[in-house]
Coordinates of C-alpha atoms in Angstrom, one line a residue:
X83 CA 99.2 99.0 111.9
X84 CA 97.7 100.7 108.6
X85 CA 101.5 101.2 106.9
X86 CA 103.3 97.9 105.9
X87 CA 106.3 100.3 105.5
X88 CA 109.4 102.7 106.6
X89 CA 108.2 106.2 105.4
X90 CA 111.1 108.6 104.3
X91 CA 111.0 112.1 103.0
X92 CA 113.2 114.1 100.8
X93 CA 114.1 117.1 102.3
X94 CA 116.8 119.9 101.7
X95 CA 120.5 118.9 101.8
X96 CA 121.1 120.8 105.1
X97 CA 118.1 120.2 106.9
X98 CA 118.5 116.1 106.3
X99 CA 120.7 115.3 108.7
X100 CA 119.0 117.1 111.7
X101 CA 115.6 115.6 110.3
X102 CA 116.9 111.9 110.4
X103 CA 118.2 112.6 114.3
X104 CA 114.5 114.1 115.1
X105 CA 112.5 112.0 113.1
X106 CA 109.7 110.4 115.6
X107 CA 108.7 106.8 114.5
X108 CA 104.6 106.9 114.7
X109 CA 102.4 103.8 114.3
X110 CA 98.7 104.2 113.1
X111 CA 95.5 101.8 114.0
X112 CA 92.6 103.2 112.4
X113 CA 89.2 101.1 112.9
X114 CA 86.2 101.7 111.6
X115 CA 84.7 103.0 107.8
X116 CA 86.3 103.4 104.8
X117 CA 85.4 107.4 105.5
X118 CA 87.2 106.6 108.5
X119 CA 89.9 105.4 107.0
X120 CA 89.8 108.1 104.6
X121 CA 90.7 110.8 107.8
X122 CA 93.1 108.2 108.6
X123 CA 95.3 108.2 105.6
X124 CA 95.0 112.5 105.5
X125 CA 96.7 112.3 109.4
X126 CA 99.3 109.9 108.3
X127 CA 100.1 112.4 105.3
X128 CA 100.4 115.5 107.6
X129 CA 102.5 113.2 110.0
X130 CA 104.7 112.0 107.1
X131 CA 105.4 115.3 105.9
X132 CA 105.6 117.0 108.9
X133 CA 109.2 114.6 109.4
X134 CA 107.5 111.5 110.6
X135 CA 108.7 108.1 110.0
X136 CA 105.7 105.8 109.8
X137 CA 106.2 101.9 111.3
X138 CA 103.6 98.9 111.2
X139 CA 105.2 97.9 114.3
X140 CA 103.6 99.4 117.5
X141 CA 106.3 97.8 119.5
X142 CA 108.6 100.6 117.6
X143 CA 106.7 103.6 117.5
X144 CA 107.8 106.2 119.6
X145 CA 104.0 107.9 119.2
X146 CA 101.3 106.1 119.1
X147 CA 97.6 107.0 117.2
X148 CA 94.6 105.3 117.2
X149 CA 91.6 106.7 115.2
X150 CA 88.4 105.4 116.5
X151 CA 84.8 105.0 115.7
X152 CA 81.3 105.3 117.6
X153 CA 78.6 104.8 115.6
X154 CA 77.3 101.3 118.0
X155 CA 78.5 100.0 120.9
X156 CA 80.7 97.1 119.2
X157 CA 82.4 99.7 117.7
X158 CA 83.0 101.8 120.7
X159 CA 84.0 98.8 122.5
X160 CA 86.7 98.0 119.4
X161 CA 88.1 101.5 120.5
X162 CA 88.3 101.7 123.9
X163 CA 90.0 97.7 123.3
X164 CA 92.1 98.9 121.1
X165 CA 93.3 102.1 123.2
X166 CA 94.1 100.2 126.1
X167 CA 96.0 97.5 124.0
X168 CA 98.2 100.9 122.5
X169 CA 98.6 102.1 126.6
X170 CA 100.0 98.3 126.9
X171 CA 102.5 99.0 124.6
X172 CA 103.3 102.5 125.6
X173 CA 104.1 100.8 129.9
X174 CA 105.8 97.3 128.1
X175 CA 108.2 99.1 126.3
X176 CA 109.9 101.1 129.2
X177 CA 108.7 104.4 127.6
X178 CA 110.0 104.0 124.3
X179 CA 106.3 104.9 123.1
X180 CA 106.0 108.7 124.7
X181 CA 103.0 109.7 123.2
X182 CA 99.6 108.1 122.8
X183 CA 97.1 110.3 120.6
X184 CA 93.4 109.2 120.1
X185 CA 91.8 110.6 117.4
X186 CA 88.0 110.4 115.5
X187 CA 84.7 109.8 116.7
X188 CA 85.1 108.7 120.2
X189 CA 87.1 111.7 121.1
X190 CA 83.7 113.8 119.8
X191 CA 81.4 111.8 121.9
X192 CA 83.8 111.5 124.9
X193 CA 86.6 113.8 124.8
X194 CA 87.0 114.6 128.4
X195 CA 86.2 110.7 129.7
X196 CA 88.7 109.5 127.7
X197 CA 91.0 112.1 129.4
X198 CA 90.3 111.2 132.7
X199 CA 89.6 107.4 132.4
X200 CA 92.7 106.5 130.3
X201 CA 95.7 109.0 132.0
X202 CA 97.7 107.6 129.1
X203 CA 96.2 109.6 126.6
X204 CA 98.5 112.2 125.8
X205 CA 96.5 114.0 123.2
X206 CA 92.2 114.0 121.2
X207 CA 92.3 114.6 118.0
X208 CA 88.4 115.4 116.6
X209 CA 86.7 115.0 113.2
X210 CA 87.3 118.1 112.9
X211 CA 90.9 118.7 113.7
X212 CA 92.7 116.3 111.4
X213 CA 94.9 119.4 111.1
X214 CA 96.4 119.4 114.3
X215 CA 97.4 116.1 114.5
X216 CA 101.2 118.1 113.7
X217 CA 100.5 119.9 117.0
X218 CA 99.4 116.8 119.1
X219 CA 102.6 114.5 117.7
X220 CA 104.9 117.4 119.1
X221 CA 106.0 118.3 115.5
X222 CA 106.3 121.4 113.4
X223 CA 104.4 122.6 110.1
X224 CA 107.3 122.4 107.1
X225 CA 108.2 125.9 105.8
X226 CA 107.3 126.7 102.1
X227 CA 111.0 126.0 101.8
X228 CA 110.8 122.8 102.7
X229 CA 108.1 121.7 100.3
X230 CA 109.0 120.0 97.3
X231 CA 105.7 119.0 95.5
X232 CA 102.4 121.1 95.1
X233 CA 100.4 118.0 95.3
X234 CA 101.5 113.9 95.8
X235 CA 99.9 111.1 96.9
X236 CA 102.0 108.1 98.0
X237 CA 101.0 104.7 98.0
X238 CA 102.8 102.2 100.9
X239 CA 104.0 100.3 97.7
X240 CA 105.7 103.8 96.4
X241 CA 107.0 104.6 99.7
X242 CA 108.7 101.2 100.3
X243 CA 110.6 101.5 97.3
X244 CA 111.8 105.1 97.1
X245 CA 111.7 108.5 99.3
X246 CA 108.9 110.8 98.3
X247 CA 108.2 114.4 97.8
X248 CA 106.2 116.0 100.5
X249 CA 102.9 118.4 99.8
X250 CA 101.7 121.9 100.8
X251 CA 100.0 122.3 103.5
X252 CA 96.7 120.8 104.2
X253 CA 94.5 124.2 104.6
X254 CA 96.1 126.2 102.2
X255 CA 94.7 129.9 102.3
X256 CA 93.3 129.8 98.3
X257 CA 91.5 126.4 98.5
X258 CA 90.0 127.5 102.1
X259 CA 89.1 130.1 100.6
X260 CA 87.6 128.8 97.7
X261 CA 85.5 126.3 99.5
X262 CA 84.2 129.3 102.1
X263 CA 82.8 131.0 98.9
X264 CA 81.5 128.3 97.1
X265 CA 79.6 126.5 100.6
X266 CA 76.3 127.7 101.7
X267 CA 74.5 124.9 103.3
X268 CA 71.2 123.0 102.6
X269 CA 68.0 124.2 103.7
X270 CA 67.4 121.0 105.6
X271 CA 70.2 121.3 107.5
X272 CA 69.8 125.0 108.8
X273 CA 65.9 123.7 109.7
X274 CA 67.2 120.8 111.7
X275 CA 69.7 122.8 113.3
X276 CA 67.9 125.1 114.5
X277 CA 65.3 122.4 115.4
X278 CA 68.5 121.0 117.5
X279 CA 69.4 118.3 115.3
X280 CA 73.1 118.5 116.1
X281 CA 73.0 119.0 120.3
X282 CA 75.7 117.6 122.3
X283 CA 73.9 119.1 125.2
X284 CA 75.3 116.4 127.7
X285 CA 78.0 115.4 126.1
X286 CA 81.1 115.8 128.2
X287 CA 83.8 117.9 126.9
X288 CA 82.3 118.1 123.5
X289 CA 83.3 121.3 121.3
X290 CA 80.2 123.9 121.1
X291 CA 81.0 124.2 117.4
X292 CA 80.4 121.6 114.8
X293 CA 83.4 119.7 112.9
X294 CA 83.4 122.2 110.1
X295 CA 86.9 120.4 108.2
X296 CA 87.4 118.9 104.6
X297 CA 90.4 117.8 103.2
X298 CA 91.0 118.9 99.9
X299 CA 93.2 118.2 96.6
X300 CA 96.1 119.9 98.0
X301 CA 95.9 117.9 101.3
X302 CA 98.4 114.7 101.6
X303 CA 97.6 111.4 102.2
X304 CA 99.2 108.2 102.5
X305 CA 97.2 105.3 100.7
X306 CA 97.0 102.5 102.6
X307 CA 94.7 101.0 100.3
X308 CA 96.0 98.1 97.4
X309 CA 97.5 99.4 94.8
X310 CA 95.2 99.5 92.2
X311 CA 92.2 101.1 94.6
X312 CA 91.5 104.3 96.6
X313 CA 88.7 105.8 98.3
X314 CA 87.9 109.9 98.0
X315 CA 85.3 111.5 100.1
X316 CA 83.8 113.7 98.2
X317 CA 81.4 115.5 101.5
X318 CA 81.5 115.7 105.3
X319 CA 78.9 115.0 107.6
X320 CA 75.3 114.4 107.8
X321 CA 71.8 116.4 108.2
X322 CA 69.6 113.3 107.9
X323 CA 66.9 113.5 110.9
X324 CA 67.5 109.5 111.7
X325 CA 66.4 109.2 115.3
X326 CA 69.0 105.7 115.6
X327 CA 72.0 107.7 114.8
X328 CA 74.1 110.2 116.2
X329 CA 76.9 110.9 112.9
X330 CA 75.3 114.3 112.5
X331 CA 76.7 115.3 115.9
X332 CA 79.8 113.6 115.4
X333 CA 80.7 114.9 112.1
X334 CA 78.9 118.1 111.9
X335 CA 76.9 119.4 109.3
X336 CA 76.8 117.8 105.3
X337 CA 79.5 119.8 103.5
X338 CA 80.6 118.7 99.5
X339 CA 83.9 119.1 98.4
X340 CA 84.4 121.6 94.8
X341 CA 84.1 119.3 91.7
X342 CA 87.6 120.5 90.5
X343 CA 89.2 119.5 93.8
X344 CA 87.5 116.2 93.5
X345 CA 88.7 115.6 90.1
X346 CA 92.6 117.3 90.7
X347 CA 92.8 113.9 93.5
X348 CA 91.3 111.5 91.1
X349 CA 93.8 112.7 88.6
X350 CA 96.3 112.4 91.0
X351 CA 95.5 109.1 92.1
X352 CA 95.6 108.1 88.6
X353 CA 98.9 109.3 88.3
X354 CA 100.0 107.0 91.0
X355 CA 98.5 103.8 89.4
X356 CA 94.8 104.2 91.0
X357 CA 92.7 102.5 88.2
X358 CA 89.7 102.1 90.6
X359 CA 87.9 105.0 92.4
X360 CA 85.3 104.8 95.1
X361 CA 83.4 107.7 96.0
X362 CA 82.0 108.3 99.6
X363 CA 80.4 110.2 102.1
X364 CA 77.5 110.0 104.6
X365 CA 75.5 110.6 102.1
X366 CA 76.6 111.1 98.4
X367 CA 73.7 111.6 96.6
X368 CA 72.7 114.7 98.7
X369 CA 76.5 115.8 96.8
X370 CA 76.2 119.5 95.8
X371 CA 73.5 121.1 97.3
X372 CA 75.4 123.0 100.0
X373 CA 77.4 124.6 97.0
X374 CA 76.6 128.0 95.6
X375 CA 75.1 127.5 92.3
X376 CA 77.4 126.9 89.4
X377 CA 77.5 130.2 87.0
X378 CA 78.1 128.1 84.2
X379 CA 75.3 125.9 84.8
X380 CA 72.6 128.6 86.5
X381 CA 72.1 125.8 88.8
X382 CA 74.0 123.7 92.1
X383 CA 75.7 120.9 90.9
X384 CA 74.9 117.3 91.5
X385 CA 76.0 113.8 92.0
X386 CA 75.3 113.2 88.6
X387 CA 77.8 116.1 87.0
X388 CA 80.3 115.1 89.6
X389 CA 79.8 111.7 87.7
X390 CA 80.1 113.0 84.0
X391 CA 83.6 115.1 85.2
X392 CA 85.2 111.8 86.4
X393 CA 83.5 108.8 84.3
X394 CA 85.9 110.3 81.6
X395 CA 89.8 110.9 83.2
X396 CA 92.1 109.2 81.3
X397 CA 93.0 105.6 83.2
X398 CA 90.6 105.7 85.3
X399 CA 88.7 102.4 84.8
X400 CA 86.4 101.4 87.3
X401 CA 84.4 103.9 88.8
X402 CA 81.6 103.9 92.0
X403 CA 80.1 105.5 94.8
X404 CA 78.7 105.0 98.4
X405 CA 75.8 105.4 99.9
X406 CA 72.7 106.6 98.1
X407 CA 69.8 107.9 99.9
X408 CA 66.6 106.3 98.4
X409 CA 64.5 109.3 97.8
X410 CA 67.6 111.3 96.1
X411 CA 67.8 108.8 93.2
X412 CA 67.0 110.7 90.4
X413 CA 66.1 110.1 86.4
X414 CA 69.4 112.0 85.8
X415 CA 71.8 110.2 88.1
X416 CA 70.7 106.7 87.0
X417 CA 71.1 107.4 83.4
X418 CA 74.5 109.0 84.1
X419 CA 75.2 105.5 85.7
X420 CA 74.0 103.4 82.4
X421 CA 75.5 106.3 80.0
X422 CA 79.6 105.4 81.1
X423 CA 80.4 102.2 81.1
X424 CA 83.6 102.4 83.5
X425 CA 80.7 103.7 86.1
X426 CA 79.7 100.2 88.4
X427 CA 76.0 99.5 87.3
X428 CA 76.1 99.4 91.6
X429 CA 73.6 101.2 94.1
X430 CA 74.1 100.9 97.6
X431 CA 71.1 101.9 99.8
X432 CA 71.0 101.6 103.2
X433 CA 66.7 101.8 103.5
X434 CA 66.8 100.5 107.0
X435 CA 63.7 99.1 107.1
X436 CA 60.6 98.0 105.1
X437 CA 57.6 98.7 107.5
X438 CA 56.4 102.0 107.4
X439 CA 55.9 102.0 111.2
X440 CA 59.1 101.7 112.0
X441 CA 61.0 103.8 109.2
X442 CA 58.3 106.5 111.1
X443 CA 60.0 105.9 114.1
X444 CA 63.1 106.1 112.5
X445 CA 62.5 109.5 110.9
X446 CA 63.3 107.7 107.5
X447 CA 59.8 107.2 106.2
X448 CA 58.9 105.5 102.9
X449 CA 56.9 102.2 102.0
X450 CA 57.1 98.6 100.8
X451 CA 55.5 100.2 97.7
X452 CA 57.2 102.9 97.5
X453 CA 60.9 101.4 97.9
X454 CA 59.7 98.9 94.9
X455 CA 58.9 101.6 92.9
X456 CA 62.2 103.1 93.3
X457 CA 63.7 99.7 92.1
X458 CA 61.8 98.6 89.5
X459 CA 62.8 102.0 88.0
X460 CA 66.1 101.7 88.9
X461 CA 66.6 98.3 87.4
X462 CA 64.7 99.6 84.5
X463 CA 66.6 102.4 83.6
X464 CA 70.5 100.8 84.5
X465 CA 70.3 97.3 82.8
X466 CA 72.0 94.4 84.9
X467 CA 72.3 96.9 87.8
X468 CA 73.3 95.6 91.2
X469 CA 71.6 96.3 94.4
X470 CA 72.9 96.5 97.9
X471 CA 70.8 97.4 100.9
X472 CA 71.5 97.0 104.7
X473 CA 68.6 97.1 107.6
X474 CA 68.5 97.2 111.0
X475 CA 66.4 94.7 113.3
X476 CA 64.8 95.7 116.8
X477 CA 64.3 98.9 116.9
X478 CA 62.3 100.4 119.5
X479 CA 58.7 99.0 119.0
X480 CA 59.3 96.7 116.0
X481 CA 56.5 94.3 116.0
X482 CA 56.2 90.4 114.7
X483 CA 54.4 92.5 112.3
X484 CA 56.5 94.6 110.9
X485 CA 59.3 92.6 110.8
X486 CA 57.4 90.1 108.5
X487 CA 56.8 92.7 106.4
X488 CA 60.1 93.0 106.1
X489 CA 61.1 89.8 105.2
X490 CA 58.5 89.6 102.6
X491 CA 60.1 92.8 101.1
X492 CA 63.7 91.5 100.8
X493 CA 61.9 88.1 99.3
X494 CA 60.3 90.8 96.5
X495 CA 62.8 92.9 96.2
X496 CA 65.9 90.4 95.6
X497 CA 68.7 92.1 96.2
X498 CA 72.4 91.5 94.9
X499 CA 73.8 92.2 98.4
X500 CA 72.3 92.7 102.1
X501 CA 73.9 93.7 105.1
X502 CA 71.5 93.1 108.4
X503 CA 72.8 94.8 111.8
X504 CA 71.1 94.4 115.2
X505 CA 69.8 97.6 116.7
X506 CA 72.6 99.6 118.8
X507 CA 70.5 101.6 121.2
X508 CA 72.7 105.3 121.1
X509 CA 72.6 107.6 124.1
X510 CA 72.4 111.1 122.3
X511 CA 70.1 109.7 119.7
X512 CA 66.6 110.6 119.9
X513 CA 65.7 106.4 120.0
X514 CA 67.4 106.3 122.9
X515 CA 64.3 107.4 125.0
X516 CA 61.9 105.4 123.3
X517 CA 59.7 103.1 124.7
X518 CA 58.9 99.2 124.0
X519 CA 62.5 98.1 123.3
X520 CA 63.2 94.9 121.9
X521 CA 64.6 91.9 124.2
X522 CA 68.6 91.4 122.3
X523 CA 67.3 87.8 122.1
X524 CA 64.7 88.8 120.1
X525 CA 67.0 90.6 117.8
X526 CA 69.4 88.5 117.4
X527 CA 66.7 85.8 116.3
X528 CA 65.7 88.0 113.7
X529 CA 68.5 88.6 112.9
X530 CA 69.5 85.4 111.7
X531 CA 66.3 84.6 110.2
X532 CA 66.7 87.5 107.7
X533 CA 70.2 86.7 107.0
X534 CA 69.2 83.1 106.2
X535 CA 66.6 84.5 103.9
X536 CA 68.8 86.4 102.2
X537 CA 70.9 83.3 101.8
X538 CA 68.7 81.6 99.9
X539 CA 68.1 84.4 97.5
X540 CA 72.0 85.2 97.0
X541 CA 72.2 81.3 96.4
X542 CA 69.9 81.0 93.9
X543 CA 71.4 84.4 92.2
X544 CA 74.9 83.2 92.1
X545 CA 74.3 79.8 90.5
X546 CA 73.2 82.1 87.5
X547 CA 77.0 83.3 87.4
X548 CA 78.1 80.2 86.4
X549 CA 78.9 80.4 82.5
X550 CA 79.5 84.1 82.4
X551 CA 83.1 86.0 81.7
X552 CA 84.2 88.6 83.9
X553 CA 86.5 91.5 84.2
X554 CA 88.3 90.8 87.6
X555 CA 90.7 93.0 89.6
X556 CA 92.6 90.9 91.2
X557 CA 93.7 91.0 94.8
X558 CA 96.3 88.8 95.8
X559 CA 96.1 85.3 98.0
X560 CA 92.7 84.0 99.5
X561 CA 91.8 85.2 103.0
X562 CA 90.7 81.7 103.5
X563 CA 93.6 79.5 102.3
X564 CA 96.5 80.3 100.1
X565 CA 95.8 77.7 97.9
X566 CA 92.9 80.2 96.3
X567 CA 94.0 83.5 95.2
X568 CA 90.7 86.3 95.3
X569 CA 89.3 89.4 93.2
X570 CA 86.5 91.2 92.7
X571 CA 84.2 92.3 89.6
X572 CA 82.6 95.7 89.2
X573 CA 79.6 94.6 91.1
X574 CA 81.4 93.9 94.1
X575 CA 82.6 96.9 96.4
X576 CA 86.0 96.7 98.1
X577 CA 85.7 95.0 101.4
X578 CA 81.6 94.5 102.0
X579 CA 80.6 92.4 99.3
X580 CA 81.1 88.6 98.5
X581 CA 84.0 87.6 96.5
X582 CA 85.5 85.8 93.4
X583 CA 87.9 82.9 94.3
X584 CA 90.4 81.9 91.7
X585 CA 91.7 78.1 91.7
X586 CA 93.1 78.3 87.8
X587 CA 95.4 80.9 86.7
X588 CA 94.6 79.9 83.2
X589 CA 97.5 81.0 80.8
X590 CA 99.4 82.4 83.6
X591 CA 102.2 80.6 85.6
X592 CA 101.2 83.8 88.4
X593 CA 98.9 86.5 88.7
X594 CA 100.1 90.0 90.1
X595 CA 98.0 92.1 92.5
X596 CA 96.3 94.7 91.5
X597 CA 95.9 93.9 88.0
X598 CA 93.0 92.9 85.6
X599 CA 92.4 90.0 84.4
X600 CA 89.7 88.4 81.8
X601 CA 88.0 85.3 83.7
X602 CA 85.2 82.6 83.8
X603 CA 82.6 81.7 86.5
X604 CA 83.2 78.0 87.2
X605 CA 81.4 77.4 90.8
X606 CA 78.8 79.6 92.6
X607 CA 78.5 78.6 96.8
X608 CA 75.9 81.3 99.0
X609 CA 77.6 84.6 98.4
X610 CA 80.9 83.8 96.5
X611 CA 81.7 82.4 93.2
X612 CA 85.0 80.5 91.9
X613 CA 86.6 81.2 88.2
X614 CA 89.4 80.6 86.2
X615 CA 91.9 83.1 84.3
X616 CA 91.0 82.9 80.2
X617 CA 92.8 85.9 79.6

């Protein structure tokens, strides 16, 4: 379960009793993204304050959510596995579970299969409906009387220790209201709507209208994130024409979030003892250009001002954001990155491909040439900056050809950190009627290959880590053996990239969680690095 603790709220004297007779226990699975995870912590917070008492135990929870993902197949098959392992615990338990509620991407893809293949299901929640996960959980929307704090985010750690104040609600009528004036949309996205970019045509069950909801700094959410780190999502949705991938239709059309509600969460995060903030969306370089132009600007805002308004908050000391799209990388956004130095000198770019054949296919386009260019002015402009890519092998038609060209780029291009993912072919995605797809052996093989490439390179790139100091946030006890404890630097993001092993706690007799420390590089092995506490 997401919650490693009993949730409690403060309520009025004479409501308190009634509350603790009512209050449902609900247990929480959510799989997939951190975005993902992002909706995941927003329905805990609505549940919470709508009189919920949150339990890691699924054994105990009286209702039971599971918030899913689709993007490839392993993922929908981690869902549907996952489902049935929560209807297991709904029959084992003699009832005691009396609600199971499935919630996120697979409910947009297969709303009505999942109604009449799992009988279980008591209630879908969409993308789109985080809102009304009150309504599916059989609970009631607190009265203004009931409300206690105008804006809190709680942390599992905070909850543990004491009851918390609850928030207002989730969609309230001024920041709706706000957002409806200051959204248009992007061009790009009206052209490739009307162009049919976001069908479901086929799609059993699914909604006519788009997922159209964003959380905002007045919503509540329950961090389940370590103490020290949280994500925001800073936009919604995607309008990207990438013929592998259906997120457009499961997530609606790319929507940003106002700057001041963005910075009123970080703030509040802060508050709470967030000293690290990741930013993310589908697409966060595209940030801003759905929203009306600024008056005080005479222009939209960007990426880059979202930057400036945050690099600055007081406490706030790391800083990054994920994913950039490569062609939106702009002069101004990479020397907002080297201007603040609590900003991670960090790009992610998923370019998907190298061979200009494929990213064709793909609806991507770009070059080999074209991507270097991008780097060597990247790298030029943000000294010591870190690069992560990911790509996918075997699409539809990818020759012996143009995968070597690939693997020639990512020999050229060195990058920091490489993700490689076999091709998922998507029914709803326009791939999914190409012709001349690739044998899964044939993926898998080049898979591998390019991962062992990469290897190499991160290899020979982390042995130059040995020597150097480090700020490290540290995270607690090895996922590989308690006799290590683990962190990460600034150029590592939470969760994807390698990691720092610690085997000397230096001055220290113990090191606490969440808390930065000053340390050496003693060891480098393929993708992590070992160091020792100085400081």
């Amino acid at each position: 379960m997401s919650s490693p603790s009993t949730l409690e709220i403060q309520t009025s004297s004479e409501h308190q009793s009634s509350l603790e007779a009512a209050r449902p226990k609900v247990g929480f699975v959510s799989l997939g993204c951190p975005k993902n995870l992002v909706d995941s912590e927003v329905m805990m917070g609505l549940l919470h304050r709508g009189g919920a008492e949150l339990t890691p135990r699924a054994e105990d929870a009286e209702i039971l959510v599971v918030n899913t993902c689709s993007f490839i197949d392993s993922a929908k098959q981690e869902s549907v596995d996952t489902i049935l392992e929560m209807v297991e615990h709904k029959i084992a338990n003699g009832g005691r579970a009396k609600k199971l509620i499935v919630a996120g991407c697979l409910v947009e893809r297969y709303r009505d299969e999942i109604r009449k293949n799992i009988p279980e299901v008591d209630a879908v929640v969409g993308t789109g409906e985080l809102d009304s996960i009150l309504e599916a959980a059989g609970l009631s929307r607190p009265t203004a009387a009931e409300i206690n704090s105008p804006f809190n985010i709680l942390t599992t750690a905070q909850i543990e220790r004491h009851a918390s104040s609850v928030n207002q609600h989730s969609r309230p009528e001024n920041d709706s209201a706000q957002i409806a004036h200051e959204t248009t949309s992007r061009p790009e996205g009206d052209a490739r709507e009307a162009a049919g970019r976001f069908s479901r045509e086929g799609w059993d069950g699914a909604h006519t209208a788009l997922p159209t909801y964003l959380y905002t700094a007045d919503t509540p959410r329950i961090l389940t994130t370590p103490s020290a780190s949280a994500y925001i999502k800073i936009a919604e949705g995607c309008d990207h024409p990438c013929s592998f991938c259906i997120i457009p239709q499961l997530r609606g059309k790319f929507r940003s979030r106002p700057i001041a509600s963005i910075v009123a969460e970080a703030q509040h995060l802060i508050a709470q003892g967030v000293r690290e903030i990741t930013l993310i969306g589908q697409d966060t370089t595209c940030y801003g250009e759905d929203l009306a132009p600024d008056g005080e600007l005479g222009r939209r805002v960007e990426l880059a001002d979202l930057l400036d308004a945050l690099a600055p908050l007081p406490g706030l000391k790391w800083l990054r954001f994920l994913y950039a799209y490569p062609n939106k990388i702009t002069t101004r956004l990479l020397e907002t990155i080297a201007r603040h130095d609590n900003i991670a000198k960090y790009l992610d770019v998923p370019l998907q491909h190298a061979s200009a054949n494929v990213l064709r296919r793909m609806k991507r386009g770009g070059t080999v040439d074209r991507f270097l260019q991008i780097i060597d002015k990247a790298r030029s402009i943000v000294p010591n900056l870190v690069l992560r890519t990911s790509f996918i092998v075997g699409f539809a038609g990818e020759t012996e050809e143009d995968f070597a060209e690939l693997c020639k780029f990512v020999e050229a291009a060195k990058f920091d950190w490489l993700g490689v993912f076999s091709y998922s072919d998507e029914e709803g995605a326009q791939a999914f009627t190409h012709e001349n797809k690739v044998p899964k052996r044939t993926i898998e093989s080049r898979r591998r290959k390019l991962m062992k490439l990469q290897q190499k390179i991160s290899t020979r790139a982390k042995k130059e880590w040995v020597g150097r100091e480090v700020e490290l946030l540290v995270e607690g006890e090895s996922e590989e053996t308690e006799l290590l404890w683990q962190g990460r630097t600034l150029d590592h993001a939470p969760e994807i990239d390698g990691k720092v092993l610690i085997n000397d706690f230096g001055p220290h007799k113990e090191l606490v969680s969440g808390t930065f420390y000053r340390a050496e590089i003693t060891e480098s092995h393929d993708y992590d690095v070992v160091a020792r506490i100085i400081e």
